[in-house]
Amino acid sequence: MVREESGSKSAKLLYRPIGLVSSVIAGILAGQVFKQVWKRAAPGNNEDAPKALESEYRVRDVLLAAAIQGAIFGTVKALVDRGGARAFQKWFGEWPGD
């Protein structure tokens, strides 16, 4: 297992705005990925995932959509965060985390 070195306080502060921007980008990207996955996976002609307060859907359908959305969001966010931290380390020579 490869362990990244601990970052300095200044690296963490310098990375913070980069991390915020990458989080927004990750959220947008994850939303687009989820929409495409849901279009292909959803039964019938439901292009939009059911929301918790839409009474015409069963609880099972709402929970399935939420679980898939959460898994996609978590995965995309982790990939973007890790990639951003590695790029930061490559450009500035310090790991921004820990």
PDB file of C-alpha atoms in Angstrom:
ATOM      1  CA  MET A   1       0.000   0.000   0.000  1.00  0.00           C
ATOM      2  CA  VAL A   2       1.353   3.391  -1.011  1.00  0.00           C
ATOM      3  CA  ARG A   3       1.028   6.075   1.637  1.00  0.00           C
ATOM      4  CA  GLU A   4       1.018   9.712   0.629  1.00  0.00           C
ATOM      5  CA  GLU A   5       3.095  12.034   2.747  1.00  0.00           C
ATOM      6  CA  SER A   6       1.390  14.417   5.130  1.00  0.00           C
ATOM      7  CA  GLY A   7       0.926  17.942   3.851  1.00  0.00           C
ATOM      8  CA  SER A   8       1.924  21.201   5.448  1.00  0.00           C
ATOM      9  CA  LYS A   9      -0.550  23.736   6.773  1.00  0.00           C
ATOM     10  CA  SER A  10       0.219  26.129   3.917  1.00  0.00           C
ATOM     11  CA  ALA A  11      -0.402  23.388   1.321  1.00  0.00           C
ATOM     12  CA  LYS A  12      -3.759  22.649   2.914  1.00  0.00           C
ATOM     13  CA  LEU A  13      -4.751  26.330   2.846  1.00  0.00           C
ATOM     14  CA  LEU A  14      -3.559  26.804  -0.714  1.00  0.00           C
ATOM     15  CA  TYR A  15      -5.453  23.694  -1.848  1.00  0.00           C
ATOM     16  CA  ARG A  16      -8.754  24.688  -0.174  1.00  0.00           C
ATOM     17  CA  PRO A  17     -10.099  26.864  -3.057  1.00  0.00           C
ATOM     18  CA  ILE A  18      -8.969  24.245  -5.568  1.00  0.00           C
ATOM     19  CA  GLY A  19     -10.766  21.579  -3.544  1.00  0.00           C
ATOM     20  CA  LEU A  20     -13.964  23.642  -3.417  1.00  0.00           C
ATOM     21  CA  VAL A  21     -13.991  24.184  -7.171  1.00  0.00           C
ATOM     22  CA  SER A  22     -13.244  20.525  -7.841  1.00  0.00           C
ATOM     23  CA  SER A  23     -16.091  19.517  -5.503  1.00  0.00           C
ATOM     24  CA  VAL A  24     -18.551  21.630  -7.482  1.00  0.00           C
ATOM     25  CA  ILE A  25     -17.284  20.147 -10.731  1.00  0.00           C
ATOM     26  CA  ALA A  26     -17.533  16.641  -9.257  1.00  0.00           C
ATOM     27  CA  GLY A  27     -21.134  17.277  -8.206  1.00  0.00           C
ATOM     28  CA  ILE A  28     -22.108  18.468 -11.680  1.00  0.00           C
ATOM     29  CA  LEU A  29     -20.308  15.561 -13.325  1.00  0.00           C
ATOM     30  CA  ALA A  30     -21.864  13.038 -10.938  1.00  0.00           C
ATOM     31  CA  GLY A  31     -25.328  14.456 -11.643  1.00  0.00           C
ATOM     32  CA  GLN A  32     -24.831  14.021 -15.379  1.00  0.00           C
ATOM     33  CA  VAL A  33     -23.502  10.479 -14.958  1.00  0.00           C
ATOM     34  CA  PHE A  34     -26.463   9.582 -12.735  1.00  0.00           C
ATOM     35  CA  LYS A  35     -28.979  10.931 -15.267  1.00  0.00           C
ATOM     36  CA  GLN A  36     -27.452   8.779 -17.996  1.00  0.00           C
ATOM     37  CA  VAL A  37     -27.338   5.679 -15.782  1.00  0.00           C
ATOM     38  CA  TRP A  38     -30.934   6.206 -14.653  1.00  0.00           C
ATOM     39  CA  LYS A  39     -32.192   6.618 -18.235  1.00  0.00           C
ATOM     40  CA  ARG A  40     -30.738   3.212 -19.112  1.00  0.00           C
ATOM     41  CA  ALA A  41     -31.614   1.425 -15.873  1.00  0.00           C
ATOM     42  CA  ALA A  42     -35.098   2.773 -15.131  1.00  0.00           C
ATOM     43  CA  PRO A  43     -38.077   0.637 -16.025  1.00  0.00           C
ATOM     44  CA  GLY A  44     -40.534   2.190 -18.455  1.00  0.00           C
ATOM     45  CA  ASN A  45     -40.217   5.684 -19.836  1.00  0.00           C
ATOM     46  CA  ASN A  46     -39.055   7.372 -16.621  1.00  0.00           C
ATOM     47  CA  GLU A  47     -36.195   9.596 -17.671  1.00  0.00           C
ATOM     48  CA  ASP A  48     -36.059  11.382 -14.316  1.00  0.00           C
ATOM     49  CA  ALA A  49     -35.315   9.554 -11.088  1.00  0.00           C
ATOM     50  CA  PRO A  50     -38.082   9.521  -8.485  1.00  0.00           C
ATOM     51  CA  LYS A  51     -37.745  12.043  -5.699  1.00  0.00           C
ATOM     52  CA  ALA A  52     -38.604  11.298  -2.075  1.00  0.00           C
ATOM     53  CA  LEU A  53     -41.726  13.477  -2.037  1.00  0.00           C
ATOM     54  CA  GLU A  54     -43.262  12.170  -5.268  1.00  0.00           C
ATOM     55  CA  SER A  55     -46.143   9.994  -4.084  1.00  0.00           C
ATOM     56  CA  GLU A  56     -46.653   8.126  -7.361  1.00  0.00           C
ATOM     57  CA  TYR A  57     -43.461   6.097  -6.796  1.00  0.00           C
ATOM     58  CA  ARG A  58     -42.994   3.186  -4.438  1.00  0.00           C
ATOM     59  CA  VAL A  59     -40.580   3.586  -1.549  1.00  0.00           C
ATOM     60  CA  ARG A  60     -38.415   0.853  -3.059  1.00  0.00           C
ATOM     61  CA  ASP A  61     -37.988   2.865  -6.281  1.00  0.00           C
ATOM     62  CA  VAL A  62     -37.112   6.045  -4.397  1.00  0.00           C
ATOM     63  CA  LEU A  63     -34.551   4.228  -2.228  1.00  0.00           C
ATOM     64  CA  LEU A  64     -33.005   2.469  -5.218  1.00  0.00           C
ATOM     65  CA  ALA A  65     -32.594   5.781  -7.057  1.00  0.00           C
ATOM     66  CA  ALA A  66     -31.091   7.418  -3.959  1.00  0.00           C
ATOM     67  CA  ALA A  67     -28.656   4.541  -3.411  1.00  0.00           C
ATOM     68  CA  ILE A  68     -27.473   4.589  -7.020  1.00  0.00           C
ATOM     69  CA  GLN A  69     -27.138   8.368  -6.964  1.00  0.00           C
ATOM     70  CA  GLY A  70     -25.162   8.263  -3.709  1.00  0.00           C
ATOM     71  CA  ALA A  71     -22.810   5.574  -4.980  1.00  0.00           C
ATOM     72  CA  ILE A  72     -22.137   7.475  -8.198  1.00  0.00           C
ATOM     73  CA  PHE A  73     -21.645  10.772  -6.380  1.00  0.00           C
ATOM     74  CA  GLY A  74     -19.268   9.239  -3.835  1.00  0.00           C
ATOM     75  CA  THR A  75     -17.211   7.521  -6.506  1.00  0.00           C
ATOM     76  CA  VAL A  76     -16.943  10.553  -8.781  1.00  0.00           C
ATOM     77  CA  LYS A  77     -16.117  12.845  -5.846  1.00  0.00           C
ATOM     78  CA  ALA A  78     -13.373  10.507  -4.623  1.00  0.00           C
ATOM     79  CA  LEU A  79     -11.874  10.284  -8.122  1.00  0.00           C
ATOM     80  CA  VAL A  80     -11.921  14.056  -8.609  1.00  0.00           C
ATOM     81  CA  ASP A  81     -10.576  14.779  -5.095  1.00  0.00           C
ATOM     82  CA  ARG A  82      -7.770  12.263  -5.443  1.00  0.00           C
ATOM     83  CA  GLY A  83      -6.871  13.451  -8.935  1.00  0.00           C
ATOM     84  CA  GLY A  84      -6.856  17.067  -7.779  1.00  0.00           C
ATOM     85  CA  ALA A  85      -4.623  16.264  -4.826  1.00  0.00           C
ATOM     86  CA  ARG A  86      -2.181  14.358  -7.021  1.00  0.00           C
ATOM     87  CA  ALA A  87      -2.072  17.211  -9.551  1.00  0.00           C
ATOM     88  CA  PHE A  88      -1.513  19.693  -6.704  1.00  0.00           C
ATOM     89  CA  GLN A  89       1.348  17.566  -5.404  1.00  0.00           C
ATOM     90  CA  LYS A  90       2.874  17.348  -8.871  1.00  0.00           C
ATOM     91  CA  TRP A  91       2.675  21.126  -9.411  1.00  0.00           C
ATOM     92  CA  PHE A  92       3.596  22.335  -5.915  1.00  0.00           C
ATOM     93  CA  GLY A  93       5.581  19.421  -4.495  1.00  0.00           C
ATOM     94  CA  GLU A  94       3.425  18.934  -1.381  1.00  0.00           C
ATOM     95  CA  TRP A  95       0.498  16.657  -0.619  1.00  0.00           C
ATOM     96  CA  PRO A  96      -2.490  18.825   0.389  1.00  0.00           C
ATOM     97  CA  GLY A  97      -4.223  16.331   2.653  1.00  0.00           C
ATOM     98  CA  ASP A  98      -3.941  14.581   6.008  1.00  0.00           C
TER      99      ASP A  98
END
